[in-house]
Structures are given as C-alpha cells and as structure tokens.
Short mmCIF file of C-alpha atoms and ligand atoms in Angstrom, two decimals:
data_model
loop_
_atom_site.label_atom_id
_atom_site.label_comp_id
_atom_site.label_asym_id
_atom_site.label_seq_id
_atom_site.Cartn_x
_atom_site.Cartn_y
_atom_site.Cartn_z
CA MET I 1 -11.58 -16.85 12.17
CA ILE I 2 -13.75 -17.34 9.07
CA GLN I 3 -12.07 -19.87 6.83
CA ASP I 4 -13.29 -18.38 3.56
CA LYS I 5 -10.49 -18.77 1.04
CA LEU I 6 -11.56 -15.54 -0.64
CA TRP I 7 -11.41 -13.53 2.61
CA TYR I 8 -9.15 -10.91 0.99
CA LYS I 9 -11.92 -9.82 -1.37
CA ASP I 10 -13.98 -8.40 1.49
CA ALA I 11 -11.09 -7.33 3.69
CA VAL I 12 -10.05 -3.87 4.77
CA PHE I 13 -6.26 -3.73 5.13
CA TYR I 14 -4.33 -1.52 7.54
CA GLN I 15 -0.67 -0.77 6.87
CA VAL I 16 1.53 -0.48 9.96
CA SER I 17 5.05 0.74 10.45
CA VAL I 18 5.94 -1.21 13.59
CA ARG I 19 8.73 1.24 14.33
CA ALA I 20 6.30 4.15 14.43
CA PHE I 21 3.22 2.56 15.97
CA LYS I 22 3.69 1.91 19.69
CA ASP I 23 6.76 1.44 21.87
CA SER I 24 6.26 -1.05 24.72
CA ASN I 25 9.70 -0.95 26.35
CA GLY I 26 10.71 2.70 26.38
CA ASP I 27 13.61 2.48 23.93
CA GLY I 28 11.96 5.03 21.65
CA PHE I 29 11.18 2.57 18.84
CA GLY I 30 7.80 1.02 18.25
CA ASP I 31 7.80 -2.76 18.61
CA LEU I 32 5.70 -5.89 18.17
CA ARG I 33 4.50 -5.91 21.77
CA GLY I 34 3.42 -2.32 21.39
CA LEU I 35 1.41 -3.24 18.32
CA GLN I 36 -0.10 -6.15 20.21
CA GLN I 37 -1.25 -3.75 22.94
CA LYS I 38 -3.07 -1.75 20.28
CA LEU I 39 -4.92 -4.62 18.62
CA ASP I 40 -8.10 -3.67 20.45
CA TYR I 41 -7.91 -0.27 18.82
CA LEU I 42 -7.58 -1.83 15.37
CA SER I 43 -10.39 -4.22 16.14
CA LEU I 44 -12.58 -1.28 17.15
CA LEU I 45 -11.74 0.48 13.89
CA GLY I 46 -12.93 -2.69 12.19
CA ILE I 47 -10.03 -3.66 9.95
CA ASP I 48 -9.56 -7.26 8.79
CA CYS I 49 -5.89 -7.55 7.99
CA ILE I 50 -2.70 -5.82 9.12
CA TRP I 51 0.10 -5.33 6.63
CA LEU I 52 3.30 -5.30 8.65
CA MET I 53 6.04 -3.27 7.06
CA PRO I 54 9.48 -4.97 7.23
CA ILE I 55 10.46 -6.16 10.71
CA TYR I 56 13.55 -8.09 9.66
CA PRO I 57 17.05 -7.32 10.95
CA SER I 58 18.31 -4.46 8.83
CA PRO I 59 20.74 -1.54 8.88
CA LEU I 60 17.59 0.52 8.17
CA ARG I 61 19.00 2.46 5.25
CA ASP I 62 15.69 1.91 3.50
CA ASP I 63 13.52 1.53 6.58
CA GLY I 64 13.88 -2.24 6.65
CA TYR I 65 13.40 -2.83 2.92
CA ASP I 66 17.14 -3.55 3.14
CA ILE I 67 17.13 -6.93 4.86
CA SER I 68 20.24 -8.42 6.45
CA ASP I 69 18.59 -11.60 7.79
CA TYR I 70 15.39 -13.01 6.31
CA CYS I 71 14.47 -15.43 9.09
CA ASN I 72 14.48 -13.25 12.13
CA VAL I 73 12.93 -10.18 13.72
CA ALA I 74 15.03 -7.07 14.30
CA ALA I 75 15.92 -6.85 18.01
CA LEU I 76 14.52 -3.31 18.03
CA TYR I 77 11.07 -4.73 17.32
CA GLY I 78 11.24 -7.81 19.56
CA ASN I 79 11.77 -11.45 18.69
CA LEU I 80 10.11 -14.37 16.97
CA ASP I 81 8.12 -15.26 20.09
CA ASP I 82 6.72 -11.74 20.18
CA LEU I 83 5.62 -12.13 16.59
CA LYS I 84 3.98 -15.49 17.31
CA SER I 85 2.19 -13.95 20.23
CA LEU I 86 1.05 -11.00 18.08
CA VAL I 87 -0.24 -13.33 15.38
CA GLY I 88 -2.07 -15.43 17.98
CA SER I 89 -3.78 -12.42 19.55
CA ALA I 90 -4.67 -10.93 16.18
CA HIS I 91 -6.18 -14.20 14.97
CA ALA I 92 -8.19 -14.44 18.17
CA LEU I 93 -9.73 -11.09 17.24
CA GLY I 94 -10.37 -12.22 13.67
CA ILE I 95 -7.55 -10.06 12.28
CA ARG I 96 -5.09 -11.52 9.82
CA ILE I 97 -1.49 -10.40 9.34
CA ILE I 98 0.48 -10.21 6.13
CA MET I 99 4.06 -8.99 5.96
CA ASP I 100 6.45 -7.53 3.45
CA LEU I 101 8.49 -10.06 1.51
CA VAL I 102 11.35 -8.25 -0.17
CA LEU I 103 12.48 -10.59 -2.91
CA ASN I 104 14.29 -8.38 -5.34
CA HIS I 105 17.21 -7.29 -3.21
CA THR I 106 18.93 -7.61 0.16
CA SER I 107 20.94 -5.19 2.27
CA ASP I 108 24.64 -5.00 1.47
CA GLU I 109 25.07 -6.16 5.06
CA HIS I 110 23.40 -9.49 4.38
CA ALA I 111 25.82 -12.42 4.91
CA TRP I 112 25.14 -13.54 1.31
CA PHE I 113 26.36 -10.23 -0.08
CA LYS I 114 29.37 -10.10 2.23
CA ALA I 115 30.43 -13.54 1.02
CA SER I 116 29.57 -12.69 -2.56
CA ARG I 117 31.66 -9.54 -2.74
CA SER I 118 34.67 -11.00 -0.92
CA ASP I 119 35.37 -14.10 -2.96
CA ARG I 120 34.83 -14.85 -6.65
CA ASN I 121 34.77 -18.56 -5.87
CA SER I 122 32.23 -18.33 -3.10
CA PRO I 123 28.99 -20.23 -3.73
CA TYR I 124 27.32 -16.89 -2.95
CA ARG I 125 29.09 -15.00 -5.75
CA ASP I 126 26.29 -15.95 -8.05
CA TYR I 127 23.58 -14.74 -5.63
CA TYR I 128 24.05 -11.19 -6.98
CA ILE I 129 24.58 -9.66 -10.40
CA TRP I 130 28.21 -8.78 -11.05
CA SER I 131 29.71 -7.22 -14.14
CA ASP I 132 33.01 -5.79 -15.38
CA THR I 133 31.13 -3.02 -17.10
CA ASP I 134 28.37 -0.66 -16.06
CA GLN I 135 27.01 -0.55 -19.60
CA LYS I 136 24.70 -3.57 -19.42
CA TYR I 137 20.89 -3.26 -19.24
CA ARG I 138 20.97 0.38 -20.31
CA ASP I 139 17.23 0.33 -21.02
CA ALA I 140 16.34 -0.12 -17.35
CA ARG I 141 15.17 3.14 -15.78
CA ILE I 142 16.46 4.49 -12.46
CA ILE I 143 13.80 4.48 -9.77
CA PHE I 144 15.31 6.50 -6.92
CA LEU I 145 16.08 9.44 -9.19
CA ASP I 146 16.90 11.86 -6.38
CA THR I 147 19.67 9.71 -4.93
CA GLU I 148 21.00 7.29 -7.57
CA ASP I 149 22.55 8.07 -10.93
CA SER I 150 23.09 4.50 -12.10
CA ASN I 151 21.75 1.00 -11.48
CA TRP I 152 25.37 -0.19 -11.24
CA THR I 153 27.77 0.51 -8.37
CA TRP I 154 31.48 -0.28 -8.37
CA ASP I 155 32.53 -2.48 -5.48
CA GLU I 156 36.20 -2.23 -4.49
CA LYS I 157 36.20 -5.52 -2.63
CA ALA I 158 34.66 -7.47 -5.46
CA GLY I 159 36.55 -5.67 -8.21
CA GLN I 160 33.33 -5.54 -10.24
CA TYR I 161 30.10 -3.56 -10.54
CA PHE I 162 26.92 -4.89 -8.92
CA TRP I 163 23.36 -4.30 -10.07
CA HIS I 164 20.71 -2.56 -7.94
CA ARG I 165 17.31 -1.10 -8.86
CA PHE I 166 17.00 0.89 -5.62
CA TYR I 167 19.65 2.36 -3.28
CA SER I 168 23.23 1.21 -3.86
CA SER I 169 23.03 -0.30 -0.36
CA GLN I 170 20.42 -2.73 -1.76
CA PRO I 171 22.11 -5.12 -4.22
CA ASP I 172 19.63 -7.02 -6.40
CA LEU I 173 19.48 -10.77 -5.99
CA ASN I 174 20.23 -12.82 -9.08
CA PHE I 175 17.06 -14.77 -9.80
CA ASP I 176 18.78 -16.67 -12.58
CA SER I 177 20.48 -18.58 -9.79
CA PRO I 178 18.43 -21.65 -8.77
CA ALA I 179 19.93 -21.31 -5.29
CA VAL I 180 18.43 -17.79 -4.92
CA GLN I 181 15.08 -19.05 -6.14
CA ASP I 182 15.16 -21.75 -3.47
CA GLU I 183 16.25 -19.37 -0.73
CA ILE I 184 13.13 -17.25 -1.22
CA PHE I 185 10.93 -20.34 -1.03
CA LYS I 186 12.60 -21.20 2.27
CA VAL I 187 12.01 -17.68 3.57
CA ALA I 188 8.34 -17.82 2.59
CA ARG I 189 7.91 -21.22 4.23
CA PHE I 190 9.54 -19.98 7.42
CA TRP I 191 7.01 -17.18 7.93
CA LEU I 192 4.00 -19.15 6.73
CA GLU I 193 4.81 -21.91 9.21
CA LEU I 194 4.93 -19.27 11.91
CA GLY I 195 1.34 -18.34 11.05
CA ILE I 196 1.65 -15.31 8.78
CA ASP I 197 -1.37 -15.01 6.43
CA GLY I 198 0.53 -13.96 3.35
CA PHE I 199 2.89 -11.46 1.85
CA ARG I 200 2.94 -8.08 0.24
CA ALA I 201 5.60 -8.97 -2.30
CA ASP I 202 7.80 -5.92 -2.71
CA ALA I 203 9.08 -4.60 -6.03
CA VAL I 204 8.28 -7.71 -8.06
CA PRO I 205 8.65 -6.35 -11.61
CA TYR I 206 12.41 -6.28 -11.31
CA LEU I 207 13.37 -9.86 -10.43
CA PHE I 208 15.04 -10.73 -13.75
CA GLU I 209 17.22 -8.75 -16.17
CA ARG I 210 17.50 -9.27 -19.91
CA GLU I 211 19.52 -7.20 -22.38
CA GLY I 212 17.46 -5.01 -24.70
CA THR I 213 14.47 -4.85 -22.36
CA SER I 214 13.35 -2.48 -19.60
CA CYS I 215 14.13 -5.34 -17.21
CA GLU I 216 10.58 -5.10 -15.88
CA ASN I 217 7.69 -7.58 -16.01
CA LEU I 218 9.71 -10.21 -17.86
CA PRO I 219 8.23 -13.66 -18.61
CA GLU I 220 10.88 -15.25 -16.38
CA THR I 221 9.61 -13.13 -13.48
CA HIS I 222 6.05 -14.36 -13.99
CA ALA I 223 7.20 -17.97 -14.26
CA TYR I 224 9.01 -17.73 -10.93
CA LEU I 225 6.10 -16.02 -9.18
CA LYS I 226 3.72 -18.71 -10.44
CA ARG I 227 5.93 -21.31 -8.80
CA LEU I 228 5.83 -19.37 -5.55
CA ARG I 229 2.04 -19.26 -5.69
CA LEU I 230 1.79 -22.96 -6.49
CA PHE I 231 3.91 -23.80 -3.49
CA MET I 232 1.73 -21.61 -1.24
CA GLU I 233 -1.47 -22.97 -2.70
CA LYS I 234 -0.39 -26.54 -2.09
CA GLU I 235 1.05 -26.16 1.36
CA PHE I 236 -0.66 -23.09 2.78
CA PRO I 237 -4.04 -22.66 1.09
CA GLY I 238 -5.85 -19.47 2.03
CA ARG I 239 -2.64 -17.48 2.48
CA ILE I 240 -2.23 -14.66 0.01
CA LEU I 241 0.26 -12.95 -2.24
CA LEU I 242 -0.23 -9.23 -2.85
CA CYS I 243 1.70 -7.77 -5.75
CA GLU I 244 3.49 -4.45 -5.53
CA ALA I 245 4.03 -3.53 -9.17
CA ASN I 246 3.88 0.19 -9.81
CA GLN I 247 2.78 -0.26 -13.42
CA TRP I 248 -0.09 0.42 -15.83
CA PRO I 249 -3.16 -1.82 -15.37
CA GLU I 250 -2.42 -3.77 -18.55
CA ASP I 251 1.06 -4.54 -17.22
CA VAL I 252 -0.21 -5.54 -13.77
CA ARG I 253 -2.88 -7.79 -15.30
CA PRO I 254 -0.37 -10.60 -16.08
CA TYR I 255 0.58 -10.76 -12.38
CA PHE I 256 -2.84 -12.30 -11.75
CA GLY I 257 -2.11 -14.95 -14.41
CA ASN I 258 -5.05 -17.26 -14.85
CA GLY I 259 -5.76 -16.94 -11.17
CA ASP I 260 -2.52 -18.85 -10.58
CA GLU I 261 -0.10 -16.03 -9.76
CA PHE I 262 -1.06 -13.24 -7.31
CA GLN I 263 -4.46 -13.14 -5.62
CA MET I 264 -4.11 -9.38 -5.18
CA GLY I 265 -2.37 -6.49 -6.86
CA PHE I 266 -2.14 -2.81 -6.01
CA HIS I 267 -3.85 -0.58 -8.54
CA PHE I 268 -1.27 2.22 -8.62
CA PRO I 269 -2.62 4.44 -11.43
CA ILE I 270 -6.04 4.86 -9.88
CA MET I 271 -4.55 6.62 -6.85
CA PRO I 272 -3.29 9.89 -8.41
CA ARG I 273 -6.49 10.03 -10.46
CA ILE I 274 -8.62 10.03 -7.32
CA PHE I 275 -6.64 13.09 -6.23
CA MET I 276 -6.99 14.61 -9.71
CA SER I 277 -10.74 14.12 -9.67
CA LEU I 278 -11.04 15.95 -6.39
CA LYS I 279 -8.94 18.92 -7.48
CA LYS I 280 -10.61 19.20 -10.88
CA GLY I 281 -14.08 18.58 -9.51
CA ARG I 282 -14.70 15.99 -12.24
CA ALA I 283 -14.32 12.24 -12.50
CA ASP I 284 -13.07 11.99 -16.11
CA ASP I 285 -9.56 10.77 -15.28
CA LEU I 286 -10.91 8.19 -12.88
CA ARG I 287 -13.37 6.93 -15.48
CA GLU I 288 -10.63 6.78 -18.07
CA ILE I 289 -8.29 4.64 -15.94
CA LEU I 290 -11.05 2.31 -14.80
CA GLY I 291 -12.11 1.96 -18.41
CA ARG I 292 -8.55 1.03 -19.25
CA THR I 293 -8.37 -1.57 -16.46
CA PRO I 294 -8.76 -5.08 -17.84
CA PRO I 295 -10.95 -7.62 -16.08
CA ILE I 296 -9.12 -9.92 -13.69
CA PRO I 297 -9.78 -13.58 -12.85
CA GLU I 298 -12.74 -14.30 -10.60
CA ASP I 299 -10.75 -15.08 -7.45
CA CYS I 300 -8.43 -12.08 -7.81
CA GLN I 301 -8.77 -8.63 -6.35
CA TRP I 302 -7.28 -5.17 -6.75
CA CYS I 303 -5.99 -3.31 -3.72
CA ILE I 304 -6.61 0.40 -3.70
CA PHE I 305 -5.07 3.02 -1.45
CA LEU I 306 -4.79 6.76 -1.04
CA ARG I 307 -1.45 7.03 0.73
CA ASN I 308 1.28 4.73 1.96
CA HIS I 309 4.79 4.93 3.42
CA ASP I 310 6.33 6.09 0.15
CA GLU I 311 5.93 9.32 -1.75
CA LEU I 312 2.55 9.72 -3.49
CA THR I 313 3.91 8.23 -6.67
CA LEU I 314 3.31 9.99 -9.98
CA GLU I 315 5.00 7.40 -12.15
CA MET I 316 1.69 6.31 -13.65
CA VAL I 317 0.62 9.68 -15.09
CA SER I 318 1.76 11.63 -18.16
CA PRO I 319 4.53 14.24 -17.77
CA GLU I 320 1.90 17.01 -18.14
CA GLU I 321 -0.34 15.46 -15.51
CA ARG I 322 2.65 15.07 -13.20
CA LYS I 323 3.54 18.72 -13.57
CA TRP I 324 -0.06 19.64 -12.84
CA MET I 325 -0.20 17.37 -9.78
CA TRP I 326 3.02 18.89 -8.45
CA GLU I 327 1.62 22.40 -8.98
CA GLN I 328 -1.61 21.51 -7.23
CA TYR I 329 -0.43 19.29 -4.41
CA ALA I 330 3.27 20.09 -3.91
CA PRO I 331 3.59 23.84 -4.24
CA GLU I 332 6.78 24.00 -2.15
CA PRO I 333 10.03 22.42 -3.37
CA GLY I 334 10.54 20.28 -0.22
CA MET I 335 7.27 18.50 -0.94
CA LYS I 336 8.51 16.71 -4.07
CA LEU I 337 10.47 13.48 -4.00
CA ASN I 338 11.63 11.41 -6.97
CA LEU I 339 8.54 11.33 -9.22
CA GLY I 340 6.14 12.01 -6.39
CA ILE I 341 4.94 13.99 -3.41
CA ARG I 342 6.10 13.23 0.11
CA ARG I 343 2.97 14.27 2.00
CA ARG I 344 0.27 12.62 4.05
CA LEU I 345 -3.40 12.53 3.23
CA ALA I 346 -4.73 15.25 5.55
CA PRO I 347 -2.22 17.99 4.58
CA LEU I 348 -2.66 17.09 0.89
CA LEU I 349 -6.34 17.87 1.31
CA ASP I 350 -5.76 21.12 3.24
CA ASN I 351 -6.86 19.29 6.36
CA ASP I 352 -10.41 19.86 5.12
CA ARG I 353 -12.61 17.30 6.83
CA ARG I 354 -15.11 17.28 3.96
CA LYS I 355 -12.45 16.40 1.40
CA ILE I 356 -10.83 13.80 3.65
CA GLU I 357 -14.15 12.05 4.16
CA LEU I 358 -15.09 12.26 0.51
CA ILE I 359 -11.82 10.74 -0.67
CA ASN I 360 -12.28 7.95 1.87
CA SER I 361 -15.80 7.44 0.55
CA MET I 362 -14.19 6.67 -2.81
CA LEU I 363 -11.52 4.45 -1.22
CA PHE I 364 -14.16 2.32 0.46
CA THR I 365 -16.59 2.06 -2.45
CA LEU I 366 -14.54 1.81 -5.64
CA PRO I 367 -13.75 -1.73 -6.84
CA GLY I 368 -10.97 -3.45 -4.89
CA SER I 369 -9.96 -3.95 -1.28
CA PRO I 370 -8.97 -0.74 0.51
CA VAL I 371 -5.65 -0.30 2.30
CA LEU I 372 -5.55 2.34 5.02
CA TYR I 373 -2.22 3.84 6.03
CA TYR I 374 -1.77 4.02 9.82
CA GLY I 375 -2.75 7.39 11.21
CA ASP I 376 -4.83 8.42 8.21
CA GLU I 377 -7.94 7.30 10.07
CA ILE I 378 -7.37 10.22 12.45
CA GLY I 379 -6.05 12.59 9.78
CA MET I 380 -2.43 12.67 10.95
CA GLY I 381 -0.10 15.23 9.38
CA ASP I 382 3.47 15.01 8.13
CA ASN I 383 6.82 16.55 9.02
CA LEU I 384 8.58 18.01 6.01
CA ASP I 385 11.74 18.73 8.00
CA LEU I 386 12.52 15.03 8.01
CA PRO I 387 14.41 13.78 4.95
CA ASP I 388 13.28 11.42 2.18
CA ARG I 389 10.02 9.61 3.03
CA ASN I 390 10.50 9.88 6.80
CA GLY I 391 8.14 12.84 7.04
CA VAL I 392 5.18 10.49 6.45
CA ARG I 393 6.50 7.85 8.85
CA THR I 394 6.27 9.75 12.13
CA PRO I 395 4.98 8.10 15.34
CA MET I 396 1.32 7.35 15.81
CA GLN I 397 -0.39 10.04 17.89
CA TRP I 398 -2.16 8.16 20.67
CA ASP I 399 -2.86 10.98 23.13
CA ASP I 400 -1.74 14.44 24.20
CA THR I 401 0.73 13.38 26.89
CA PRO I 402 4.45 13.96 26.24
CA ASN I 403 5.59 11.96 23.22
CA ALA I 404 2.04 11.30 22.13
CA GLY I 405 1.62 8.19 24.27
CA PHE I 406 3.88 6.55 21.68
CA THR I 407 6.88 6.04 23.94
CA ALA I 408 7.97 6.56 27.52
CA GLY I 409 11.52 7.04 26.24
CA LYS I 410 13.22 9.26 23.71
CA PRO I 411 11.38 8.87 20.39
CA PHE I 412 13.45 7.69 17.43
CA THR I 413 12.34 10.68 15.39
CA GLU I 414 10.48 13.96 15.51
CA PHE I 415 6.72 14.10 15.62
CA VAL I 416 4.39 16.07 13.38
CA LYS I 417 4.57 19.76 14.29
CA GLY I 418 2.01 22.56 14.14
CA ASP I 419 -1.77 22.33 13.92
CA LEU I 420 -1.78 18.58 13.43
CA ASP I 421 0.64 17.73 16.23
CA TYR I 422 -0.38 15.25 18.92
CA ARG I 423 -1.59 17.92 21.30
CA HIS I 424 -4.21 18.92 18.75
CA LEU I 425 -4.85 15.63 17.06
CA ASN I 426 -4.74 12.20 18.67
CA VAL I 427 -6.55 8.89 18.97
CA LYS I 428 -7.74 9.44 22.52
CA SER I 429 -9.66 12.60 21.81
CA GLN I 430 -11.11 11.20 18.60
CA LEU I 431 -12.34 8.09 20.37
CA LEU I 432 -14.23 10.32 22.79
CA ASP I 433 -15.77 12.48 20.10
CA GLN I 434 -18.50 10.66 18.20
CA ASN I 435 -18.19 13.22 15.40
CA SER I 436 -14.47 12.68 14.85
CA LEU I 437 -12.86 11.48 11.65
CA PHE I 438 -12.03 8.20 13.40
CA HIS I 439 -15.71 7.51 13.98
CA GLY I 440 -16.54 8.53 10.42
CA ILE I 441 -14.01 6.05 9.02
CA LYS I 442 -15.11 3.37 11.47
CA LYS I 443 -18.67 3.80 10.24
CA MET I 444 -17.63 3.45 6.60
CA ILE I 445 -15.64 0.30 7.38
CA GLY I 446 -18.55 -1.15 9.37
CA VAL I 447 -21.02 -0.52 6.56
CA ARG I 448 -18.63 -1.93 4.00
CA ARG I 449 -18.20 -5.12 6.00
CA GLN I 450 -21.94 -5.74 5.96
CA HIS I 451 -22.27 -5.38 2.20
CA PRO I 452 -20.44 -7.81 -0.07
CA ALA I 453 -21.23 -5.63 -3.09
CA PHE I 454 -18.27 -3.40 -2.19
CA GLY I 455 -15.68 -6.18 -2.17
CA ARG I 456 -17.17 -8.57 -4.68
CA GLY I 457 -19.65 -6.70 -6.80
CA GLU I 458 -19.42 -5.27 -10.25
CA MET I 459 -19.31 -1.52 -10.82
CA GLN I 460 -21.27 0.51 -13.31
CA TRP I 461 -21.01 4.28 -13.80
CA VAL I 462 -24.31 6.09 -13.45
CA ASP I 463 -24.89 9.01 -15.74
CA THR I 464 -26.16 11.87 -13.59
CA GLY I 465 -25.87 14.60 -16.21
CA ASN I 466 -23.42 16.39 -13.93
CA PRO I 467 -19.68 15.82 -14.42
CA ALA I 468 -18.91 16.96 -10.86
CA ILE I 469 -20.62 13.86 -9.51
CA ALA I 470 -18.81 10.54 -9.44
CA GLY I 471 -21.82 8.25 -9.37
CA TYR I 472 -21.69 4.50 -9.65
CA LEU I 473 -23.64 1.42 -8.82
CA ARG I 474 -22.10 -1.52 -6.98
CA ARG I 475 -24.00 -4.75 -7.44
CA TYR I 476 -23.62 -8.27 -6.11
CA ASN I 477 -26.34 -10.88 -6.35
CA ARG I 478 -29.48 -9.00 -5.29
CA GLU I 479 -27.63 -6.24 -3.44
CA ARG I 480 -27.52 -2.89 -5.26
CA ILE I 481 -25.83 0.18 -3.84
CA LEU I 482 -25.69 3.59 -5.49
CA VAL I 483 -22.71 5.73 -4.52
CA LEU I 484 -22.75 9.44 -5.25
CA ASN I 485 -19.71 11.64 -4.58
CA ASN I 486 -19.82 15.38 -5.14
CA LEU I 487 -16.26 16.18 -6.20
CA SER I 488 -16.79 19.92 -6.27
CA GLU I 489 -16.62 22.68 -3.71
CA SER I 490 -20.12 23.87 -4.54
CA GLN I 491 -23.59 22.42 -4.18
CA GLN I 492 -24.51 20.26 -7.18
CA ASN I 493 -27.80 19.13 -8.63
CA LEU I 494 -28.08 15.90 -10.50
CA THR I 495 -30.64 13.92 -12.43
CA LEU I 496 -31.02 10.22 -11.86
CA PRO I 497 -32.10 8.01 -14.75
CA ALA I 498 -35.43 6.26 -14.07
CA GLU I 499 -33.82 2.86 -13.52
CA HIS I 500 -31.90 4.28 -10.52
CA GLN I 501 -34.87 5.88 -8.79
CA GLY I 502 -36.64 4.10 -5.97
CA SER I 503 -36.68 3.58 -2.26
CA VAL I 504 -33.34 3.33 -0.59
CA VAL I 505 -31.63 3.26 2.77
CA ASP I 506 -28.87 5.77 3.28
CA LEU I 507 -26.28 3.34 4.65
CA LEU I 508 -24.28 5.97 6.50
CA SER I 509 -27.20 7.60 8.32
CA ASP I 510 -29.64 4.66 8.32
CA ASP I 511 -32.40 6.95 6.98
CA SER I 512 -34.87 5.54 4.51
CA GLN I 513 -35.93 7.71 1.61
CA LEU I 514 -37.42 7.69 -1.83
CA ILE I 515 -35.04 8.99 -4.45
CA LYS I 516 -36.67 10.57 -7.48
CA SER I 517 -35.20 12.06 -10.57
CA SER I 518 -33.50 15.07 -9.03
CA LEU I 519 -31.13 15.20 -6.13
CA SER I 520 -28.88 17.82 -4.67
CA LEU I 521 -25.56 17.28 -2.93
CA GLN I 522 -23.75 19.71 -0.64
CA PRO I 523 -20.10 20.58 -1.44
CA TYR I 524 -17.94 17.42 -1.16
CA ALA I 525 -20.92 15.41 0.11
CA TYR I 526 -21.25 11.68 -0.53
CA LEU I 527 -24.09 9.19 -0.26
CA TRP I 528 -24.14 5.41 -0.15
CA LEU I 529 -27.71 4.38 -0.98
CA LYS I 530 -28.90 0.79 -0.86
CA TYR I 531 -32.02 -0.11 -2.84
CA ASP I 532 -34.77 -1.75 -0.83
CA ASN I 533 -35.62 -4.26 -3.47
CA GLY I 534 -32.04 -5.58 -3.34
C1 BGC Q 601 8.84 0.02 -1.14
C2 BGC Q 601 9.79 1.13 -0.81
C3 BGC Q 601 11.20 0.60 -0.89
C4 BGC Q 601 11.46 -0.10 -2.24
C5 BGC Q 601 12.72 -0.90 -2.21
C6 BGC Q 601 9.24 -0.30 -2.56
O1 BGC Q 601 8.46 -0.46 -3.52
O2 BGC Q 601 7.50 0.39 -1.04
O3 BGC Q 601 9.53 1.69 0.44
O4 BGC Q 601 12.10 1.66 -0.75
O5 BGC Q 601 10.44 -1.00 -2.55
O6 BGC Q 601 12.56 -2.04 -1.42
#
C-alpha cells in the first residue's frame, strides 16, 4: 500500500451498502464476507477506497444510521474478525476502507438512551438533550420533512421532550457533555486500531445547539471536530475524516479549517447543478457554483458524487430551481422525497448510455475526488415500490441466476423490476462485453489514476464560444488535460482559443491528433485530451 499521506486526493471512492452487496451465508442479507469475496471485482474496476455504510448493531430504522452499539458489527453482517479479515484482504489489494461514523445521534435502543430516559439521576441522563418544553431552538429546520413535524419528541418514560434532528427514533447526543465528547473519541480509536482508514463523519453540522441560531455549523462544533482531527493526526496519521455537511460551499469551507479539521468534504451543491447542466444543455449553473466555491487548504480535497444512498438532495438549490428539477427529473409523485428525488442514476438519465457516460465524464474530471455509488458502474435501476430511500438500496445485480447471484436464500428486499432488472442488467454480462458501461467506467478510472492533474490539479474554464460545451483545463505541474463535454442532444461545433490548440493524445481512445481552432462533438460526446508538451 502506498504510504502517501495525501492518498485521498488521487483516490476514487466506492460507496457500499454491505446489506445489499453480497450475501455469503444464505440468510438473505449481504455481509462482510460477501463483500470480501467481491474485492477482486472492485480491484478490477480500479477503485482505491471503499466507503462502508453503517455496519454497527442497529434496529435498522434508518438503515444503520441508528446505532445501538458503537463498538461492534451487527450479527447480520458478521463479526469483528470478519471485518479485520476484510480490511486485511482489501489492504493487500491496495484498497483502503473508511466507514460511517455517526456522531450526532444514536438509536433509541442504545443502552445510553435507555439509561438516560429511565432515570433522571443516571450519569447517562446528560448524554441526550432533554427539555420540559418543545419550544426551544425554534430556528432549527426539520430535515426529514416527510416524516417528522418537530425536532422534539415527548418521552413518557423520561417525562420530558428529547431533541432529534432526524427520525424520532434517533435521539441527538448532547455534545455539551464532556463524557459524550470522550465516548466518540473512544469509538474512533476502537475502529482505527482495528485498521480502518478513516471515517465519513455523518451529519456533522448538527452536533451543538444554541438558542437563536439555526443550530448548524456552530463554532463549538468546529472546535470539537478539530480536537478529533488532532487526535487522529497524532495517533493515526494518514487516516482521514470526510465531512458530510449538506451546506453551501462557503459554509462547508470552515470544516477544512486551516487544514486542521477535515481532510475531505462532500461538495453537495455541485451535484444537482451537474444534472441541471445536462438537462439545460448549458454549463452556466455549474460555472456559477464553482465560481462561488472558495479555495481550500492545500492538503484538503472536495468529494464529488452523482448519487448516493439518500434521495438526490435539492436542499442546496433555490425554490424555483427545486421546482424545475422536480418537474424535469421527478415527474411522478412517488419519485419525490423530502426535498429531493429518490431515484438512481440510470433511470434519472432515461437509461441513455450517452448521458450516463457523459455525466460520469464530469464526475471523474471535475475538481475533487469522485465517489461512485455501488451499482452505478453497471447502470443499475431503482424500485419505486419500496418506501423511503429503499428503492435505491436494492441488491447488487451480479448475474442473471435467481436472486441475481446476490443470495442463495430469500433476499431481504425486492430487486429492481422491469428493463433494468438483473436478468437484463448484471455484472457478469457486462464483464464479458468490452463495450459495456462497466468497461467504460473502468477505463475512465484507469486513465484518471495515471494522471495526477485530475486529483491534484487546478481547473480553468476554457471559452469555446459555445455554451453547450463544458470545457475546462486540468493542470498539474507539466501535465495539461483539456476536457470537453457536449451537454446537448445535438452535434455541436466549437472554437478553441489559440493557446489550447496543439497536439494531444485522446486519453480514452489513445489516439494522437492535432487539435486546431475548430472541433465538432457528437451529441453528449466527451473528450479528455492530454497535450503532448505536458
Ligand atoms: C445519512 C442518511 C441518514 C442521516 C441520519 C445522513 O446524512 O446520509 O442516510 O438518514 O444522516 O443519520
């Protein structure tokens, strides 16, 4: 394994729902051993780091983001030895593993909460936020709008209200308690000692509450997170913290601190704008948000993504843009959820191979480290009959045998139905077909890995005189790569300024060519061109 401390800047991440990936023991649930069996597949795809969604014991009312024991693995997924074995095998293949660290809240079935609600004198009472009134912190918004009508829930046992930013089965921890602060350090240490390479820190804006504020991004939150980083830096250098803060770039910027808080942060607002650019056939919105994105410290990195396990969130757009996105991408009522769209990548793009490839071309070439959501590399579909976000969390489609090669038992959920079901779309057939989406994505990842400009370089928009083309230069040291994406459904001509003409290698086809002032791109075509003199 390369010991470069900045490994995350070049890395391609792959997000896995263990439950939905591969079942090794026939109980119908994916598990850690199943994932281990599929490491060769991930290695072939070429990813650098797996992001494991929560594998902790949990009543699974929020798919494991409701933790009932922080220092264990849910029996459904295996045990701690299985995890150690998975980490060992992954490391042997040069693949790192980060996992979700859910700091903000626990499950209401966690022993801390049970003790807290049952006894006012318990040392755990103070682990959560109790109140006689539900009128405090009125300026904090509700996040799960479709299911919750307040951030306070009355608890009979406790005789008080408790505070929660997500489901009422997920009470928020009280970070004003030094004991809570220490507990999370202990949890982090536990997993880092086991060999985990870092954490995707879940829902970090909400750790502290203060009257008269939105209870998001508070200075106390940053101070705590800096301490967490310092501890990791001292005792586990090279391990990373990735920030999940669904906020505007200027509000995420402080989570990087002076390079002393998070190494990485998701860039949420760029995601809907990539989809907007494709539908509008123009890159204006993308340019606007990148222009509004402040620089970050040298050793830090954005993470960009197209889809994940949640709804395609539209929190970071204006109300008008949200309405427009819903009209364009969620025409049926069952497709909306909270402030978003509960669909997978391929169906969002009409399962049009050209659009799917083009959007991935942007994912792999825009500034930041890309995060792929499992199954999107083969263009998996969704199942809108399943409630909440479960429709985008269906089992991985390995082959066309019964139950998709996912399980020998009774699967925990339904599969995707229709044209994109596992009989029509699966890993096995795509591996055999050199022209499949899988091989297209594998190629992009392979090219990206060989060119540090994508992970580390600066980006400069190139004026092509045609608004339908998203053209930009990525540059690092002497390496210069011109990326051209035709966002429109028709052929487009463009003019290249003199400074961008010259002899290039088309990195995706390996052809050499001389690019002059005018170029033409087929509908939804994309080019990654590396200058020879680089
Ligand atoms: C995760 C969600 C989860 C929520 C509460 C998020 O930001 O991505 O899946 O429901 O945190 O833990």
